[in-house]
Short mmCIF file of C-alpha atoms and ligand atoms in Angstrom, two decimals:
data_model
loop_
_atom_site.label_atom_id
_atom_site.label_comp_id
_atom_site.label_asym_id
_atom_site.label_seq_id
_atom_site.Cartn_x
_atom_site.Cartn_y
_atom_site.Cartn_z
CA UNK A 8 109.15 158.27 109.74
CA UNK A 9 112.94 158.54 110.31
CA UNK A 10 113.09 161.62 110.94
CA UNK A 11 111.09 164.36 112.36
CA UNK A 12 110.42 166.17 109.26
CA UNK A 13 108.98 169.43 109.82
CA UNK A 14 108.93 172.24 112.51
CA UNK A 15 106.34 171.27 114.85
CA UNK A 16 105.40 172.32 118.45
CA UNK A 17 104.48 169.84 121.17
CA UNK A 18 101.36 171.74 122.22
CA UNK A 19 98.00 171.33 120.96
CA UNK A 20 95.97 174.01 119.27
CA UNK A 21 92.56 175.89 118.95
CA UNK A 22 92.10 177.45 115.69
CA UNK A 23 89.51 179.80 116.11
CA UNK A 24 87.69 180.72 112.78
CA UNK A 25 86.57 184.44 113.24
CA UNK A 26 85.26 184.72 109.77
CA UNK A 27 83.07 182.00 109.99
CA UNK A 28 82.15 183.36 113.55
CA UNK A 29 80.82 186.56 111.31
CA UNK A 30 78.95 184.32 109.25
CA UNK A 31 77.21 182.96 111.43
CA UNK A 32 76.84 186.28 112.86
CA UNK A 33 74.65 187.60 109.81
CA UNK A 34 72.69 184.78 109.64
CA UNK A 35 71.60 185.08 112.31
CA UNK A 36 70.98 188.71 111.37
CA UNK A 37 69.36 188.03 108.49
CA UNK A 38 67.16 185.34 109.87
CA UNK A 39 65.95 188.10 112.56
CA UNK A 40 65.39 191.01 110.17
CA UNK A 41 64.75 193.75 112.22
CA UNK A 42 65.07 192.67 115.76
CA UNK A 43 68.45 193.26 117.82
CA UNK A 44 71.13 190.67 118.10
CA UNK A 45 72.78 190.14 122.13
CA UNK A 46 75.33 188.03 121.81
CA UNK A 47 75.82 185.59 124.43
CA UNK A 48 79.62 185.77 125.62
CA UNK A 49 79.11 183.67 129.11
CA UNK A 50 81.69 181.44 130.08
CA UNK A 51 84.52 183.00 128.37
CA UNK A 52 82.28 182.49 124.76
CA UNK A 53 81.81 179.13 125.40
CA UNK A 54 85.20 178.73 125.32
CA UNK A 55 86.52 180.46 122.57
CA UNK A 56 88.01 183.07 124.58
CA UNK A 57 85.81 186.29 125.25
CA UNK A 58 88.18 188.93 124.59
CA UNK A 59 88.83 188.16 120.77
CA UNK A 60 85.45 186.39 119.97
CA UNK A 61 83.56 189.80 121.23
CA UNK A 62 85.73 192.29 119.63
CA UNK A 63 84.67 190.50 116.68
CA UNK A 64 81.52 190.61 116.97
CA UNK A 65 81.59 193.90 117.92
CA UNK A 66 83.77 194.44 114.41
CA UNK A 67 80.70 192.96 112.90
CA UNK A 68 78.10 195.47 114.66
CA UNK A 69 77.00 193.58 117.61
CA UNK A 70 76.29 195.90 120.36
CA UNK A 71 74.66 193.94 123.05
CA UNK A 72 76.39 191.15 124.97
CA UNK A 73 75.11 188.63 127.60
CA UNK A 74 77.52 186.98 130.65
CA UNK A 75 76.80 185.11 133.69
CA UNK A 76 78.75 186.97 136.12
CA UNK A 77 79.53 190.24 136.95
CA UNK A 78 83.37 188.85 136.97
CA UNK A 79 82.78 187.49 133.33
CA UNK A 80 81.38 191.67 132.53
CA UNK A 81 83.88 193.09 133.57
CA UNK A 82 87.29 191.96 131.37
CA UNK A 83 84.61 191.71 128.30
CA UNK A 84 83.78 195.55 129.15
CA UNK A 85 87.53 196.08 127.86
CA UNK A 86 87.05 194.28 125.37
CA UNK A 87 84.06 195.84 123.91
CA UNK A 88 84.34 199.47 124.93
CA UNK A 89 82.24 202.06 126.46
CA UNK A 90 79.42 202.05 124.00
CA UNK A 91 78.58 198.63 124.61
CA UNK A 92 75.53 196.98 126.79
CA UNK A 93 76.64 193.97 128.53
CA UNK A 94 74.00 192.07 131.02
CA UNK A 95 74.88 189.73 133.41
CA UNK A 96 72.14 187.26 133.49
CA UNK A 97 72.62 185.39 137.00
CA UNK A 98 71.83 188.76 138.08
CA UNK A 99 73.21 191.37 141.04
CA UNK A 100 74.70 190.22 144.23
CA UNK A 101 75.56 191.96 147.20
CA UNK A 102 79.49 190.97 146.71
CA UNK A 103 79.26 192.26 143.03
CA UNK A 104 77.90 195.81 143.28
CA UNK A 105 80.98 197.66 142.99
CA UNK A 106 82.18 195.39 140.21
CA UNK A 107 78.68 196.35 138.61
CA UNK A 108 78.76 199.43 138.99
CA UNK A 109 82.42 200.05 138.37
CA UNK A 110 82.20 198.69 135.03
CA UNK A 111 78.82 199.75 133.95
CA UNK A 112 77.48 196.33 133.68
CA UNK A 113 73.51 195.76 133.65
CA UNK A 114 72.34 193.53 135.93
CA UNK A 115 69.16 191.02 134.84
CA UNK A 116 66.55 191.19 137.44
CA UNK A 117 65.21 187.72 138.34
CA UNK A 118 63.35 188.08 141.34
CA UNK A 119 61.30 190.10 143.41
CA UNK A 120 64.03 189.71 146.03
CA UNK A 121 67.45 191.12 143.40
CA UNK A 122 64.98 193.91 142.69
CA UNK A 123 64.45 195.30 145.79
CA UNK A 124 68.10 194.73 146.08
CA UNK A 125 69.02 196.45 142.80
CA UNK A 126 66.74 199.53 143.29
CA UNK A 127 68.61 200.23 146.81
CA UNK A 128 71.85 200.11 145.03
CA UNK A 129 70.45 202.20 142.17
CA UNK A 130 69.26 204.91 144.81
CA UNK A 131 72.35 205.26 145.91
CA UNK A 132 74.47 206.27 142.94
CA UNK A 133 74.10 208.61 140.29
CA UNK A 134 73.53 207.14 136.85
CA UNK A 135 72.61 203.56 137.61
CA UNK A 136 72.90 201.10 135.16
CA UNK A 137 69.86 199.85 133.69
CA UNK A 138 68.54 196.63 133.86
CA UNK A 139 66.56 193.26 131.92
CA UNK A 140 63.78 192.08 133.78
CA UNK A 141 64.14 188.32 133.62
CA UNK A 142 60.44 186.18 134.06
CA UNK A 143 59.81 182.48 134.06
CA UNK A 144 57.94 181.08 131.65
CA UNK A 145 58.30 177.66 132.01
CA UNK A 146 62.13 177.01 132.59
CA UNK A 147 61.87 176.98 136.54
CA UNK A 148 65.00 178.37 136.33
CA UNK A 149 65.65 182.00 136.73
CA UNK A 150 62.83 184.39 136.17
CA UNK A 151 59.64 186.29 138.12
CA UNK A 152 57.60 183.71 138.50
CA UNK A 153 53.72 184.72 137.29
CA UNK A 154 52.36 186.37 140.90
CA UNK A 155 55.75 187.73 141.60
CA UNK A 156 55.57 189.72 138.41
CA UNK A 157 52.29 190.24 138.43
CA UNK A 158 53.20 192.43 142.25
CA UNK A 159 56.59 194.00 140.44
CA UNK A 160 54.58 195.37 137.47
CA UNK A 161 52.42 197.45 139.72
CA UNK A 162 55.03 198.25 141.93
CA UNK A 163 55.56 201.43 139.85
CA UNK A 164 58.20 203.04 141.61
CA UNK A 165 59.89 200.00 142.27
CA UNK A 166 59.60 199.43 138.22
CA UNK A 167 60.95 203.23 137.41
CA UNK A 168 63.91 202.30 140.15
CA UNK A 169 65.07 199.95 137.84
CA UNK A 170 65.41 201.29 134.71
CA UNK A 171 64.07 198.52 132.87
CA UNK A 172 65.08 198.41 128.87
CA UNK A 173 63.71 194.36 128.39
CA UNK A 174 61.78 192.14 129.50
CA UNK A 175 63.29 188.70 128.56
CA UNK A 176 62.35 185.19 129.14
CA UNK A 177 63.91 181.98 128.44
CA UNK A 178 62.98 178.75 126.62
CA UNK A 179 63.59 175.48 127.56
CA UNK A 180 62.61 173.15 124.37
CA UNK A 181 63.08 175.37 121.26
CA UNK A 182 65.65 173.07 119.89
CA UNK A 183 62.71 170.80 119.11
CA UNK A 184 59.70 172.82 117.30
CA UNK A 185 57.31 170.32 117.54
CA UNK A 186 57.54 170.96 121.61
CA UNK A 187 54.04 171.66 123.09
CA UNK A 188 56.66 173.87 125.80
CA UNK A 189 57.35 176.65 122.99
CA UNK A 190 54.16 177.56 122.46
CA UNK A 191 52.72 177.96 126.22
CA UNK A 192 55.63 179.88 126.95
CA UNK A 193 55.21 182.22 124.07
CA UNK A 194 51.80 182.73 125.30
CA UNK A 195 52.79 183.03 128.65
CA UNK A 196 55.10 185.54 128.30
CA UNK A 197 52.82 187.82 125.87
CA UNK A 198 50.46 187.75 128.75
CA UNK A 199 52.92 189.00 131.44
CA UNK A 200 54.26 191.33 128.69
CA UNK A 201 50.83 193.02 127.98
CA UNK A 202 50.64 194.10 131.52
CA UNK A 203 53.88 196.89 130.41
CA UNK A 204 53.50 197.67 127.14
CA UNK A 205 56.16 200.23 126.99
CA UNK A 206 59.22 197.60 127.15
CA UNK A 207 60.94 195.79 124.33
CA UNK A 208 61.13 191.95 124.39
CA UNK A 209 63.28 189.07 124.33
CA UNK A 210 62.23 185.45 124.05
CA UNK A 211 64.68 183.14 121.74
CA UNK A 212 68.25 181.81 122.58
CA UNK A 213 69.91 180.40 118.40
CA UNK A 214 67.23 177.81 118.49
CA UNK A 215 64.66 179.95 119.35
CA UNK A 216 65.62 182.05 116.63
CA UNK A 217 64.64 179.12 114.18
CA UNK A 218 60.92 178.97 115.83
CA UNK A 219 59.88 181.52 113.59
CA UNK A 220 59.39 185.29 113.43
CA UNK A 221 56.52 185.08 116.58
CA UNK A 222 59.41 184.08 119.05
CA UNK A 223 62.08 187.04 117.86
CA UNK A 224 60.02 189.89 119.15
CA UNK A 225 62.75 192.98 119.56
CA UNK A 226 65.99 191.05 120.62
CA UNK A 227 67.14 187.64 119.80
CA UNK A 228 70.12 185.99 122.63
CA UNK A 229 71.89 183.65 120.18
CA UNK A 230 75.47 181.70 121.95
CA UNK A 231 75.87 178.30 120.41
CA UNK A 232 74.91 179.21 116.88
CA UNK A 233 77.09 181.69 116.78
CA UNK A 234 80.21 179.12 117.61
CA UNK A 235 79.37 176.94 114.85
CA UNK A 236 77.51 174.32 116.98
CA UNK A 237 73.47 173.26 115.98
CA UNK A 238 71.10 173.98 118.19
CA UNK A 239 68.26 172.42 117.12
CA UNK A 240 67.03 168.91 116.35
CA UNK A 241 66.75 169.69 112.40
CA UNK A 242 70.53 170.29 111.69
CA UNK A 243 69.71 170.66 108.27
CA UNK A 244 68.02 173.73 108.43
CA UNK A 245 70.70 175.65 109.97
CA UNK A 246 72.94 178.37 108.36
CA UNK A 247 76.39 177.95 110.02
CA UNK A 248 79.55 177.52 109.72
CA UNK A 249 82.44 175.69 111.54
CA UNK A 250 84.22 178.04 114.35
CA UNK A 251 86.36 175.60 116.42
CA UNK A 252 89.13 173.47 115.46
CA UNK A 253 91.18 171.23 117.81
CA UNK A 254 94.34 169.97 116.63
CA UNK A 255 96.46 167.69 118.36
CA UNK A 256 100.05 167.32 117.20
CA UNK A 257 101.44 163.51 116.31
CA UNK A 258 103.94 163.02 118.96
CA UNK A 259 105.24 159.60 118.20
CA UNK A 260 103.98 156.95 116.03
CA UNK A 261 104.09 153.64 117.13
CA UNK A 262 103.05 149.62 115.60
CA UNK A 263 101.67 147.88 118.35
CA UNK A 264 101.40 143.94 118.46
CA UNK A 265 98.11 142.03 118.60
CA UNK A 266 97.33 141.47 122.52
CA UNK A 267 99.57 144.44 123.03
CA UNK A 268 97.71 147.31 125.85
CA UNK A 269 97.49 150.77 125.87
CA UNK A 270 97.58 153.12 128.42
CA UNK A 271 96.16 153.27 131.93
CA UNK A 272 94.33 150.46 133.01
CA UNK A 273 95.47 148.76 129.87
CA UNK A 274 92.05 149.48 128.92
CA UNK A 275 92.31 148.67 125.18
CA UNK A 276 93.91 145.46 123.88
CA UNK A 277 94.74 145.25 120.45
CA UNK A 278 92.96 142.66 118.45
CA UNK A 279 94.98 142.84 115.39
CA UNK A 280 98.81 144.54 114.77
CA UNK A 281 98.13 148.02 114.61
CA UNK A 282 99.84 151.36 114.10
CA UNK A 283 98.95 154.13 116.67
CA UNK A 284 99.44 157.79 117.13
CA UNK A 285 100.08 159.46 120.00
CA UNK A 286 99.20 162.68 120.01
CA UNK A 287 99.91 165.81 122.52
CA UNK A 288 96.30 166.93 123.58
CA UNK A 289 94.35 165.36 126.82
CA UNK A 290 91.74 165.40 128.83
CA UNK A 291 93.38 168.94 130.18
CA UNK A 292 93.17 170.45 126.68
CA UNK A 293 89.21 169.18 126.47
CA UNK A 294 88.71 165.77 125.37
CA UNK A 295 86.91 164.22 127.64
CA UNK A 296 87.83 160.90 129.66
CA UNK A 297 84.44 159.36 128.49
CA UNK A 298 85.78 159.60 124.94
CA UNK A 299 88.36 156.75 125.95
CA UNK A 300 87.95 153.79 123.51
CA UNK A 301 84.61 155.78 122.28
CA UNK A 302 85.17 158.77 120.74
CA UNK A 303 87.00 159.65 116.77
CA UNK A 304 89.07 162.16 115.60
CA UNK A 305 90.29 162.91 112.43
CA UNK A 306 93.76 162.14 110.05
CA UNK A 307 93.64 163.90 106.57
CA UNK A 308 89.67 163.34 106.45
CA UNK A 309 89.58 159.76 107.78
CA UNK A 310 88.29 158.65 110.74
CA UNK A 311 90.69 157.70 113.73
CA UNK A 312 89.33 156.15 117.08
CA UNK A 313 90.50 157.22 120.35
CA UNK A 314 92.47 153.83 121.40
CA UNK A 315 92.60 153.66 125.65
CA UNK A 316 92.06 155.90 127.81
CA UNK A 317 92.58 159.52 127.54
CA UNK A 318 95.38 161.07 129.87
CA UNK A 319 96.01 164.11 131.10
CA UNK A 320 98.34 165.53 128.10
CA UNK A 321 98.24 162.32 125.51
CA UNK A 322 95.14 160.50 123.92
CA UNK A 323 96.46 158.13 121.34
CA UNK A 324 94.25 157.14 118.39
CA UNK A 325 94.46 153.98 115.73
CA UNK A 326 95.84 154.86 112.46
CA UNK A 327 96.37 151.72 111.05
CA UNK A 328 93.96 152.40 107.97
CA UNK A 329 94.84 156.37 107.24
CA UNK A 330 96.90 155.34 104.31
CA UNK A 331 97.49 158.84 103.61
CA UNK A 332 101.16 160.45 104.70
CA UNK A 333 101.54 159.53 108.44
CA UNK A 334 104.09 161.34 110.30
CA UNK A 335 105.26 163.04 113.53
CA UNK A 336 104.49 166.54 113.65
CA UNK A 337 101.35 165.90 111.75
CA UNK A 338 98.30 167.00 112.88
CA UNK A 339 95.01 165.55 114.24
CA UNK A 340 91.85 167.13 114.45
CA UNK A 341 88.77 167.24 116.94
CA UNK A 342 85.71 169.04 117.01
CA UNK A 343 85.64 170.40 113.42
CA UNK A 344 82.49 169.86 111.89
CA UNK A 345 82.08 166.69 113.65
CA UNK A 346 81.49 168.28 117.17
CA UNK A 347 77.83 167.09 117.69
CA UNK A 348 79.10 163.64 116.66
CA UNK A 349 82.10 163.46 119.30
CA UNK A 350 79.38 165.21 121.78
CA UNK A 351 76.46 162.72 121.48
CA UNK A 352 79.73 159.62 121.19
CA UNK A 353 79.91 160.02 124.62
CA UNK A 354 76.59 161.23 125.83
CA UNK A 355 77.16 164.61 126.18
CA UNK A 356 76.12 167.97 124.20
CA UNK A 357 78.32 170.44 121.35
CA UNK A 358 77.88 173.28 124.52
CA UNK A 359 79.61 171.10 126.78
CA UNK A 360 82.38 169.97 124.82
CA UNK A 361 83.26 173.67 123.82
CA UNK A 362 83.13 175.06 127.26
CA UNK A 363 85.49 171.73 128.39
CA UNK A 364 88.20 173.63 125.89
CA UNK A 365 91.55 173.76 127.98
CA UNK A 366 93.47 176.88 128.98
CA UNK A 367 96.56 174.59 127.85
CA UNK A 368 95.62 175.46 124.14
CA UNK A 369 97.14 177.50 122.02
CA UNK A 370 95.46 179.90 120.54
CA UNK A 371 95.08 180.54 116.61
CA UNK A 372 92.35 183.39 115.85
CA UNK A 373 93.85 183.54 112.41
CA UNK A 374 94.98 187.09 111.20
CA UNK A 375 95.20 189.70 113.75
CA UNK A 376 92.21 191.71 114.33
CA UNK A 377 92.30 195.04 113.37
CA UNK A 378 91.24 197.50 116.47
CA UNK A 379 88.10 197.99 115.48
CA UNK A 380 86.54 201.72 115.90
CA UNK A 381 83.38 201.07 113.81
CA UNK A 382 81.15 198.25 112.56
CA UNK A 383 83.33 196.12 109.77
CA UNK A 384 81.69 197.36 105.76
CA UNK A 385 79.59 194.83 104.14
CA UNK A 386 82.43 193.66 101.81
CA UNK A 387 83.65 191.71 105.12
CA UNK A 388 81.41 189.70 105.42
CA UNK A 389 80.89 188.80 101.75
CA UNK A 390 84.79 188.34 101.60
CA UNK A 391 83.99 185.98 104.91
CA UNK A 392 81.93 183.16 102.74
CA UNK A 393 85.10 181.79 100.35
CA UNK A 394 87.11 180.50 103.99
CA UNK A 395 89.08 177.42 104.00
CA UNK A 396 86.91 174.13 103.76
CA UNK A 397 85.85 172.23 106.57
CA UNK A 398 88.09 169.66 108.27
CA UNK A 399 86.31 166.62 107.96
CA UNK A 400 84.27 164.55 105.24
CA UNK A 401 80.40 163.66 106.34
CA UNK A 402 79.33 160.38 107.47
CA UNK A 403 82.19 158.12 109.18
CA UNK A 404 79.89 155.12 109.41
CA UNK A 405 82.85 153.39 108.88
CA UNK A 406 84.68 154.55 112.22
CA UNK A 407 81.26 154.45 114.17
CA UNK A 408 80.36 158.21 114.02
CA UNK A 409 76.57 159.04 114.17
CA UNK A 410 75.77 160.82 110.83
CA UNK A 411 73.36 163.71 112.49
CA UNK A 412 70.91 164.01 109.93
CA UNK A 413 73.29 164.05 106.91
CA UNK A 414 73.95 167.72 107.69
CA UNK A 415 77.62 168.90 107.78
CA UNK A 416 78.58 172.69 107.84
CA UNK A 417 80.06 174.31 105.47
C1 PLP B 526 73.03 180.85 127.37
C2 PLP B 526 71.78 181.58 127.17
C3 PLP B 526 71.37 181.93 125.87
C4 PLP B 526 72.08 181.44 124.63
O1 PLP B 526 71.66 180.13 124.34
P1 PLP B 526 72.14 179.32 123.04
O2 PLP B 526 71.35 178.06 123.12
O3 PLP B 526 73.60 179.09 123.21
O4 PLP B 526 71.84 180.14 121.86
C5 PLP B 526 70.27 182.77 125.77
N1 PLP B 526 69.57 183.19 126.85
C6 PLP B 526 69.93 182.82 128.11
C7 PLP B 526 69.13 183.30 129.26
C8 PLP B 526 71.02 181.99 128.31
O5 PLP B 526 71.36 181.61 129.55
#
């Protein structure tokens, strides 16, 4: 430790796996059989970074894409091209319509109120966009509720206004299947369905997905799956693989005395002579405060607990039993395939700690995308299932980490 051995960079990284994000992709795919994949881009993919995540899905065939915000639509419509839906599921606002319009972007109709709104809009332009009809089943969220529906689905002209090409709903237990909740929403929704026929349907978000064939109906709206993250309580039946990586350069490696501090607060105190690492990635980059003197990482497979608080651009973790090569320049990893572990560490969930993701971070999306024209061959995706290994062993009950069902990705 001398000498700074190798070329290193002081800034953290996010090493994007898009391969894996295509694996996950076709499961998903070939879980659903027939019915229509929308990928769910919101919130810059969770993350990951919108532009690159949906030109790969789009690479992989995708053709449908969810957002939030009309905002959110509009840089993913250059990402995705012309031939592309994209729905923005909080759903049109007065301030958005020329944004909407301008790039094409389908609004999801939640009430009785955005629907008068929308079909004013629609009257006034040539081409409108078409539109999801959004009803609650259960989620007291977004969504018709039951009467309001039950007025818009008679309202014909209001209904031909709109343009409507689904009628989706959204569920609010599916991670857990046992959940008396999945099943009187299903039924609730085939009810309000039955009353238009005409008009494909979408039900399951990536957990729903796992609910069975009943819940798929003609679109599935997967997000979290997709990134590599579980979405259901039974980890172990999931096909996925690991998307996000997190790796925080060694900046300085330091042995600490016994009753030595660390960091703000002097929060931690060591109780033994230890070796530390301080590392360049903070709570800016995405790891949380809460994962102060909580929360692991990972040296060369081996556990290594966050040590103090987290700061701003530094965390520092104890490496005092990695007795594997320590040096600066080396490189630590979060998330990996322990991302539900470091999530439920701190009391949080895997959709949290991805969206947290700085904009400090650089980037790594691996090779270079090709621009892609047309959906990626077959051989892609089979090339896609021999990728690098994960990051991290199963398990860590030694360093504390919860072992989520025994289930690690691959
Ligand atoms: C975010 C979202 C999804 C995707 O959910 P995941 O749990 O990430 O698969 C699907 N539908 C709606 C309405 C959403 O808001």
């Amino acid at each position: 430790m001398s000498h700074p051995p190798i070329s290193y960079s002081t800034r953290p990284t996010l090493r994007v796996n898009l391969d894996n994000l295509r694996y996950n992709y076709e499961a998903i795919k070939a879980r659903v059989g027939t019915a229509k994949i929308g990928a769910c881009v919101k919130a810059d993919a969770y993350g990951l970074g919108a532009a690159q995540i949906s030109r790969a899905l789009y690479g992989a065939g995708c053709r449908i894409f969810f957002v939030a915000t009309a905002g959110e639509g509009k840089i993913l419509r250059d990402s995705v091209g012309p031939n592309s839906a994209i729905y923005v599921l909080n759903g049109p606002s007065p301030r958005d319509k020329g944004v909407l319009l301008g790039a094409k972007l389908k609004p999801v109709i939640n009430s009785l109120e955005q629907a008068r709104f929308w079909a004013q809009v629609s009257g006034s332009v040539n081409e409108p966009p078409y539109t999801a009809i959004h009803i609650d089943t259960g989620m007291n969220r977004l969504g018709f509720s039951e009467e309001e529906f039950k007025e818009f689905a008679r309202d014909k002209k209001l209904w031909n206004a709109l343009n409507p090409e689904w009628v989706m709903s959204h569920l609010a237990c599916a991670p857990d299947s046992e959940h008396p909740l999945n099943a009187k929403q299903l039924s609730k929704f085939k009810r309000a369905a039955a009353q238009l026929p005409m008009t494909p349907l979408s039900l399951a978000n990536t957990a729903g997905t796992y609910l069975g064939k009943p819940y798929q109906f003609q679109m599935v709206r997967p997000g979290i799956g997709l990134y590599g993250g579980y979405a259901t309580t039974k980890p172990e039946q999931e096909d996925i693989k690991t998307v996000v990586t997190l790796l925080a350069p060694i900046l300085q490696i330091r042995n600490i005395n016994k009753g030595d501090t660390l960091g703000y607060n002097a929060s931690y105190t060591a109780p033994r002579d230890m070796q530390i690492a301080v590392l360049g990635a903070g709570y800016a980059d995405g790891i949380p405060v809460l994962s102060s003197n909580k929360g692991y990482a990972t040296l060369h497979d081996e556990a290594v607990p966050i040590v103090g608080r987290v700061s701003m651009d530094i965390t520092m973790v104890d490496i005092t039993d990695v007795h594997m090569h320590k040096e600066v320049g080396g490189v630590v990893v979060f998330r990996g395939d322990q991302l539900e572990n470091e999530a439920s560490e701190i009391g949080t969930i895997n959709y949290e700690m991805l969206t947290r993701l700085g904009q400090r971070l650089r980037r790594d999306y691996g090779k270079p995308e090709k621009k892609e024209t047309a959906p990626k061959p077959k051989s892609n995706y089979q090339s896609s299932k021999s990728t690098r290994p994960s990051t991290a062993k199963t398990g860590f009950q030694k360093g504390g980490y919860k072992k989520n069902g025994g289930q690690k990705r691959r």
